Amino acid sequence: MSLMRFANVVLERNPRAMSCPALYCRSDRPVIFDDERREWLLYGAGTFDFSTYFNALSVSKLKRYASVGRFVLHLELKGAACTLWQTKGDAFSDRPARVASSCREVAASDAWQSLDFELSVDDETVLAGFVLETAGTVALGDCHYAVEPVRPLRDVELCLVTTTFKKETFVEANIAAIEADILSGDDDIARHVSLRVIDNGRTLDVSRLQCDRISISPNDNVGGSGGFARGMVEALEQQPRATHVLLMDDDVAMSPESIRRTYKLLRIVDDEYADAFVSGAMLNMEVPDQQWEDTGLIDESGLLAPAKPPLRLTNFEDLVYNELFRIPEEVARTRRRYAAWWYCCIPVSAIEEHGLPLPVFVRFDDVEFGVRCAPTFMAMNGICVWHMPFNARYNAAVERYQTTRNTMIALCSAGISPTVGFMDELHNNIRLELKKFGYENAELCLDGFEDFMKGPAYLAQPGVAEKTFMRANRAKERLVPFDELERQAHALGLTDFHIMQADRQLIDSDKARSFVERLSDYATDNHQRLLVKKGRGYALIPIEGWAYPAGVIRGKKHLIVIDWHNRCGTIRTKDPARYARIVKRYKEDLAYFKRHRKEVCRAYAERRDELTSVTFWKSYLGMA
């Protein structure tokens, strides 16, 4: 068969590329874009290595997912003389190795030269790339990798779906990039990709943004689950009908090349991977070469965890690890894996077989869907988005209310009883918040637990998902700007607190406790029961709910909670009476759950098919 262009050699101009150029090219000379000539220039005599996250070809993944013959590098160059080398890495490579037989001299030329270079790969090759050693400035034109499919190409109609709520800056930038780099092209992807933006905030300018292959659907505020459900329904009903739906968060930055490679991969996959999900990795927007998650899993306690350890994608050895990573057998057997919906491509056949998301507004909808479908996953270097890290956008309404409620709903709906690990996690979260005087946050955990126990009939009511989330947002503790925080502290008599004398080291610090102190804190929940003490002084602690600076907080009357990312905070004051009321409520909730556990869990499992059906969602969304 003829060659198919699979992956472009990518160079980008954006803050991510400028701060981490080694995601694209490692060099000892600048790589610049000439605005006048609209060309990328390898500037000056130097070495330019494209064996990188975006520009090394994922040979082992392609050979696993598809039947391919040759791998070819196509380059278009002009300018000074240069020497081309192929590189490759195997399982033990910590740096790309040059293939000795691959050296090719390219003469200087003021005209574009087109080179096709067949890559030398073997069974040990994980990644293949190239290096250019230049005698002077060289301009790059159309450079890409092509593969030779062995089987006929699959027909793919890819529908991109993003759900937004007042995130115009991110969404409009992504719309513009997709329109310019994909939909305006002259290759086949431009004719087989469409974009559907579900606007839960009804703030986007439809007349300005909508065009032939981009649609904007104003929608009620039904959260991510409702927005993605509507996008899935529209994809099922569009003409031509979608074969795949690519779900993408609204607050991400993305490279159109990731979408291009997803589409190309879907066209060449073998039958074994024809129904697989494509998972895009989450990279850290603040540290652009840091990979936080590339597929995840539910552990024994019901918590979510990345399948892979954190990786730095400017390290070649991490690129190899990323490609070769295999899910441990004991994890694979549980079939509790998922791909998060910041970037997840789902075959329409899976939606037809397994249904739509549960109506849970936000958090855990993607996890439950992944566990329900139990698909095979495909992932690959260069398929990703950048997202703000979770600790930079901590929201107790999400982490305490939504996560508590939706995790239990999802586990029950999937037939996994939340009676062991997650109940321990709920207990630990409540006690942790109480020890840190986070009474509002502990109550949010209980609100979520109680709403879960109301059963699926409550969840299915139109408007309940939004109403309960808004209620949780109103109930969470109020954060105030730093200047107001300092005024509040001084009004409480904490006159030695000055926010500008604090720093991350102080806020994130802890101190050791003796065995007796640890035992006392455990028995008394920071002296709020048994040996009740009023406490003295104050301590600074971080906002994140999972933080537990136990030595710092013990014996204190006030805790000044700092969200340094957003320059705000709040002051918590020890209140043993409120502590006792929350503990009493928690015990009553546990007693109720013990009596009704089986019937509540059974109700969610029995109604899952109804709550994830097209009929239910069309009525819920007012589309019927």
GROMACS .gro file of C-alpha atoms in nm, residues 79-349:
model
  271
   79GLY     CA    1   1.990   2.682   0.345
   80ALA     CA    2   2.330   2.574   0.468
   81ALA     CA    3   2.475   2.228   0.428
   82CYS     CA    4   2.382   1.979   0.697
   83THR     CA    5   2.420   1.617   0.799
   84LEU     CA    6   2.118   1.401   0.878
   85TRP     CA    7   2.128   1.114   1.124
   86GLN     CA    8   1.850   0.879   1.230
   87THR     CA    9   1.825   0.817   1.603
   88LYS     CA   10   1.649   0.547   1.799
   89GLY     CA   11   1.597   0.431   2.153
   90ASP     CA   12   1.531   0.089   2.303
   91ALA     CA   13   1.403  -0.016   2.644
   92PHE     CA   14   1.731   0.073   2.817
   93SER     CA   15   1.806   0.402   2.643
   94ASP     CA   16   1.860   0.712   2.851
   95ARG     CA   17   1.948   0.915   2.542
   96PRO     CA   18   1.884   0.873   2.169
   97ALA     CA   19   2.151   0.677   1.982
   98ARG     CA   20   2.254   0.763   1.628
   99VAL     CA   21   2.215   0.483   1.376
  100ALA     CA   22   2.563   0.438   1.233
  101SER     CA   23   2.450   0.349   0.881
  102SER     CA   24   2.205   0.637   0.854
  103CYS     CA   25   2.442   0.931   0.795
  104ARG     CA   26   2.336   1.140   0.496
  105GLU     CA   27   2.501   1.458   0.372
  106VAL     CA   28   2.274   1.733   0.243
  107ALA     CA   29   2.432   1.999   0.025
  108ALA     CA   30   2.373   2.369   0.072
  109SER     CA   31   2.087   2.504  -0.139
  110ASP     CA   32   1.882   2.822  -0.168
  111ALA     CA   33   1.596   2.615  -0.309
  112TRP     CA   34   1.386   2.367  -0.116
  113GLN     CA   35   1.519   2.012  -0.116
  114SER     CA   36   1.284   1.719  -0.054
  115LEU     CA   37   1.425   1.409   0.115
  116ASP     CA   38   1.260   1.075   0.192
  117PHE     CA   39   1.453   0.870   0.441
  118GLU     CA   40   1.344   0.515   0.533
  119LEU     CA   41   1.393   0.455   0.902
  120SER     CA   42   1.586   0.156   1.026
  121VAL     CA   43   1.381  -0.013   1.299
  122ASP     CA   44   1.387  -0.354   1.461
  123ASP     CA   45   1.192  -0.536   1.730
  124GLU     CA   46   1.384  -0.350   2.004
  125THR     CA   47   1.311  -0.001   1.867
  126VAL     CA   48   1.082   0.199   2.092
  127LEU     CA   49   1.129   0.547   1.943
  128ALA     CA   50   1.286   0.670   1.621
  129GLY     CA   51   1.390   1.028   1.555
  130PHE     CA   52   1.653   1.233   1.378
  131VAL     CA   53   1.935   1.481   1.430
  132LEU     CA   54   2.048   1.757   1.197
  133GLU     CA   55   2.402   1.892   1.226
  134THR     CA   56   2.407   2.221   1.039
  135ALA     CA   57   2.697   2.422   0.897
  136GLY     CA   58   2.480   2.735   0.915
  137THR     CA   59   2.117   2.841   0.921
  138VAL     CA   60   1.872   2.585   0.778
  139ALA     CA   61   1.502   2.643   0.708
  140LEU     CA   62   1.248   2.366   0.765
  141GLY     CA   63   0.947   2.317   0.541
  142ASP     CA   64   0.701   2.028   0.536
  143CYS     CA   65   0.858   1.763   0.757
  144HIS     CA   66   0.668   1.455   0.870
  145TYR     CA   67   0.674   1.083   0.940
  146ALA     CA   68   0.483   0.847   0.713
  147VAL     CA   69   0.391   0.484   0.767
  148GLU     CA   70   0.292   0.208   0.528
  149PRO     CA   71  -0.036   0.049   0.642
  150VAL     CA   72  -0.068  -0.321   0.567
  151ARG     CA   73  -0.448  -0.333   0.587
  152PRO     CA   74  -0.706  -0.101   0.424
  153LEU     CA   75  -0.762   0.228   0.607
  154ARG     CA   76  -1.065   0.249   0.830
  155ASP     CA   77  -1.335   0.509   0.769
  156VAL     CA   78  -1.330   0.754   1.060
  157GLU     CA   79  -1.568   1.041   1.130
  158LEU     CA   80  -1.430   1.215   1.438
  159CYS     CA   81  -1.655   1.446   1.642
  160LEU     CA   82  -1.474   1.666   1.894
  161VAL     CA   83  -1.689   1.764   2.192
  162THR     CA   84  -1.597   2.023   2.452
  163THR     CA   85  -1.825   2.142   2.732
  164THR     CA   86  -1.775   2.490   2.869
  165PHE     CA   87  -1.906   2.713   3.144
  166LYS     CA   88  -1.776   3.070   3.110
  167LYS     CA   89  -1.425   2.971   3.000
  168GLU     CA   90  -1.430   3.182   2.685
  169THR     CA   91  -1.055   3.249   2.672
  170PHE     CA   92  -0.956   2.883   2.663
  171VAL     CA   93  -1.242   2.767   2.442
  172GLU     CA   94  -1.211   3.037   2.180
  173ALA     CA   95  -0.834   2.980   2.154
  174ASN     CA   96  -0.892   2.607   2.099
  175ILE     CA   97  -1.168   2.672   1.845
  176ALA     CA   98  -0.936   2.903   1.650
  177ALA     CA   99  -0.650   2.653   1.657
  178ILE     CA  100  -0.868   2.363   1.540
  179GLU     CA  101  -1.022   2.573   1.264
  180ALA     CA  102  -0.687   2.703   1.139
  181ASP     CA  103  -0.474   2.390   1.170
  182ILE     CA  104  -0.723   2.110   1.099
  183LEU     CA  105  -1.050   2.221   0.942
  184SER     CA  106  -0.891   2.466   0.697
  185GLY     CA  107  -0.643   2.212   0.561
  186ASP     CA  108  -0.658   2.028   0.230
  187ASP     CA  109  -0.601   1.673   0.357
  188ASP     CA  110  -0.868   1.416   0.444
  189ILE     CA  111  -0.888   1.503   0.815
  190ALA     CA  112  -1.043   1.840   0.728
  191ARG     CA  113  -1.339   1.658   0.573
  192HIS     CA  114  -1.387   1.408   0.854
  193VAL     CA  115  -1.353   1.608   1.175
  194SER     CA  116  -1.616   1.833   1.331
  195LEU     CA  117  -1.626   2.029   1.656
  196ARG     CA  118  -1.926   2.059   1.888
  197VAL     CA  119  -1.906   2.311   2.172
  198ILE     CA  120  -2.172   2.263   2.440
  199ASP     CA  121  -2.207   2.604   2.607
  200ASN     CA  122  -2.349   2.549   2.955
  201GLY     CA  123  -2.294   2.914   3.040
  202ARG     CA  124  -2.462   3.048   2.723
  203THR     CA  125  -2.191   3.313   2.692
  204LEU     CA  126  -2.027   3.228   2.358
  205ASP     CA  127  -2.099   3.437   2.047
  206VAL     CA  128  -2.266   3.173   1.830
  207SER     CA  129  -2.287   3.386   1.517
  208ARG     CA  130  -1.914   3.466   1.529
  209LEU     CA  131  -1.779   3.123   1.621
  210GLN     CA  132  -2.010   2.881   1.441
  211CYS     CA  133  -1.930   2.768   1.088
  212ASP     CA  134  -1.965   2.467   0.859
  213ARG     CA  135  -1.791   2.208   1.080
  214ILE     CA  136  -1.811   2.394   1.414
  215SER     CA  137  -2.139   2.408   1.604
  216ILE     CA  138  -2.219   2.588   1.929
  217SER     CA  139  -2.506   2.447   2.136
  218PRO     CA  140  -2.636   2.675   2.415
  219ASN     CA  141  -2.728   2.446   2.703
  220ASP     CA  142  -2.859   2.457   3.058
  221ASN     CA  143  -2.594   2.441   3.328
  222VAL     CA  144  -2.590   2.063   3.368
  223GLY     CA  145  -2.218   2.030   3.442
  224GLY     CA  146  -1.957   1.838   3.252
  225SER     CA  147  -2.156   1.514   3.254
  226GLY     CA  148  -2.462   1.683   3.104
  227GLY     CA  149  -2.263   1.877   2.848
  228PHE     CA  150  -2.068   1.572   2.732
  229ALA     CA  151  -2.390   1.368   2.726
  230ARG     CA  152  -2.546   1.624   2.492
  231GLY     CA  153  -2.236   1.620   2.273
  232MET     CA  154  -2.253   1.241   2.252
  233VAL     CA  155  -2.622   1.252   2.156
  234GLU     CA  156  -2.554   1.511   1.886
  235ALA     CA  157  -2.265   1.300   1.753
  236LEU     CA  158  -2.495   0.997   1.731
  237GLU     CA  159  -2.750   1.198   1.533
  238GLN     CA  160  -2.525   1.406   1.307
  239GLN     CA  161  -2.482   1.341   0.935
  240PRO     CA  162  -2.250   1.185   0.848
  241ARG     CA  163  -2.275   0.987   1.169
  242ALA     CA  164  -1.968   1.000   1.392
  243THR     CA  165  -1.762   0.687   1.442
  244HIS     CA  166  -1.572   0.836   1.738
  245VAL     CA  167  -1.632   1.112   1.992
  246LEU     CA  168  -1.331   1.295   2.134
  247LEU     CA  169  -1.419   1.458   2.467
  248MET     CA  170  -1.201   1.749   2.578
  249ASP     CA  171  -1.219   1.981   2.881
  250ASP     CA  172  -1.284   2.351   2.831
  251ASP     CA  173  -0.993   2.478   3.042
  252VAL     CA  174  -0.709   2.303   2.863
  253ALA     CA  175  -0.447   2.413   2.615
  254MET     CA  176  -0.392   2.169   2.333
  255SER     CA  177  -0.187   2.111   2.022
  256PRO     CA  178  -0.392   2.039   1.707
  257GLU     CA  179  -0.124   1.782   1.621
  258SER     CA  180  -0.258   1.562   1.903
  259ILE     CA  181  -0.598   1.555   1.731
  260ARG     CA  182  -0.435   1.485   1.397
  261ARG     CA  183  -0.240   1.188   1.534
  262THR     CA  184  -0.551   1.054   1.708
  263TYR     CA  185  -0.741   1.058   1.379
  264LYS     CA  186  -0.454   0.894   1.188
  265LEU     CA  187  -0.415   0.625   1.453
  266LEU     CA  188  -0.785   0.539   1.438
  267ARG     CA  189  -0.755   0.487   1.061
  268ILE     CA  190  -0.479   0.226   1.082
  269VAL     CA  191  -0.551   0.025   1.400
  270ASP     CA  192  -0.583  -0.352   1.390
  271ASP     CA  193  -0.905  -0.528   1.485
  272GLU     CA  194  -0.773  -0.586   1.838
  273TYR     CA  195  -0.774  -0.208   1.897
  274ALA     CA  196  -1.070  -0.110   1.679
  275ASP     CA  197  -1.287  -0.050   1.987
  276ALA     CA  198  -1.015   0.097   2.209
  277PHE     CA  199  -1.032   0.437   2.377
  278VAL     CA  200  -0.753   0.685   2.299
  279SER     CA  201  -0.635   0.855   2.618
  280GLY     CA  202  -0.461   1.189   2.598
  281ALA     CA  203  -0.212   1.261   2.874
  282MET     CA  204  -0.253   1.550   3.118
  283LEU     CA  205   0.054   1.772   3.124
  284ASN     CA  206   0.106   2.046   3.380
  285MET     CA  207   0.032   2.389   3.236
  286GLU     CA  208   0.273   2.551   3.483
  287VAL     CA  209   0.553   2.296   3.427
  288PRO     CA  210   0.483   2.203   3.064
  289ASP     CA  211   0.707   1.895   3.042
  290GLN     CA  212   0.560   1.736   3.356
  291GLN     CA  213   0.314   1.455   3.288
  292TRP     CA  214   0.064   1.413   3.571
  293GLU     CA  215  -0.161   1.140   3.436
  294ASP     CA  216  -0.192   0.916   3.133
  295THR     CA  217  -0.489   0.692   3.220
  296GLY     CA  218  -0.586   0.636   3.582
  297LEU     CA  219  -0.732   0.373   3.810
  298ILE     CA  220  -0.949   0.332   4.119
  299ASP     CA  221  -0.751   0.185   4.405
  300GLU     CA  222  -0.884  -0.043   4.679
  301SER     CA  223  -0.997   0.252   4.893
  302GLY     CA  224  -1.198   0.401   4.608
  303LEU     CA  225  -0.944   0.675   4.545
  304LEU     CA  226  -0.827   0.783   4.202
  305ALA     CA  227  -0.462   0.740   4.115
  306PRO     CA  228  -0.256   0.790   3.799
  307ALA     CA  229  -0.157   0.462   3.638
  308LYS     CA  230   0.196   0.591   3.578
  309PRO     CA  231   0.437   0.774   3.807
  310PRO     CA  232   0.504   1.144   3.732
  311LEU     CA  233   0.733   1.182   3.430
  312ARG     CA  234   0.939   1.467   3.285
  313LEU     CA  235   0.891   1.452   2.911
  314THR     CA  236   1.209   1.639   2.825
  315ASN     CA  237   1.402   1.336   2.958
  316PHE     CA  238   1.451   1.078   2.686
  317GLU     CA  239   1.448   0.790   2.933
  318ASP     CA  240   1.102   0.904   3.049
  319LEU     CA  241   0.980   0.911   2.688
  320VAL     CA  242   1.084   0.547   2.656
  321TYR     CA  243   0.922   0.458   2.991
  322ASN     CA  244   0.602   0.634   2.883
  323GLU     CA  245   0.579   0.421   2.570
  324LEU     CA  246   0.666   0.086   2.729
  325PHE     CA  247   0.461   0.118   3.048
  326ARG     CA  248   0.235  -0.183   3.114
  327ILE     CA  249  -0.044  -0.192   3.369
  328PRO     CA  250   0.042  -0.444   3.643
  329GLU     CA  251  -0.154  -0.766   3.610
  330GLU     CA  252  -0.322  -0.729   3.950
  331VAL     CA  253  -0.453  -0.386   3.842
  332ALA     CA  254  -0.562  -0.506   3.499
  333ARG     CA  255  -0.764  -0.790   3.655
  334THR     CA  256  -0.977  -0.548   3.857
  335ARG     CA  257  -1.084  -0.362   3.542
  336ARG     CA  258  -1.105  -0.034   3.734
  337ARG     CA  259  -0.915   0.177   3.483
  338TYR     CA  260  -1.038   0.493   3.316
  339ALA     CA  261  -0.927   0.771   3.084
  340ALA     CA  262  -1.012   1.120   3.207
  341TRP     CA  263  -1.220   1.344   2.988
  342TRP     CA  264  -0.969   1.625   2.957
  343TYR     CA  265  -0.887   1.427   2.637
  344CYS     CA  266  -1.053   1.094   2.569
  345CYS     CA  267  -1.156   0.952   2.232
  346ILE     CA  268  -1.445   0.703   2.256
  347PRO     CA  269  -1.583   0.483   1.977
  348VAL     CA  270  -1.952   0.545   1.915
  349SER     CA  271  -2.000   0.168   1.937
   0.00000   0.00000   0.00000
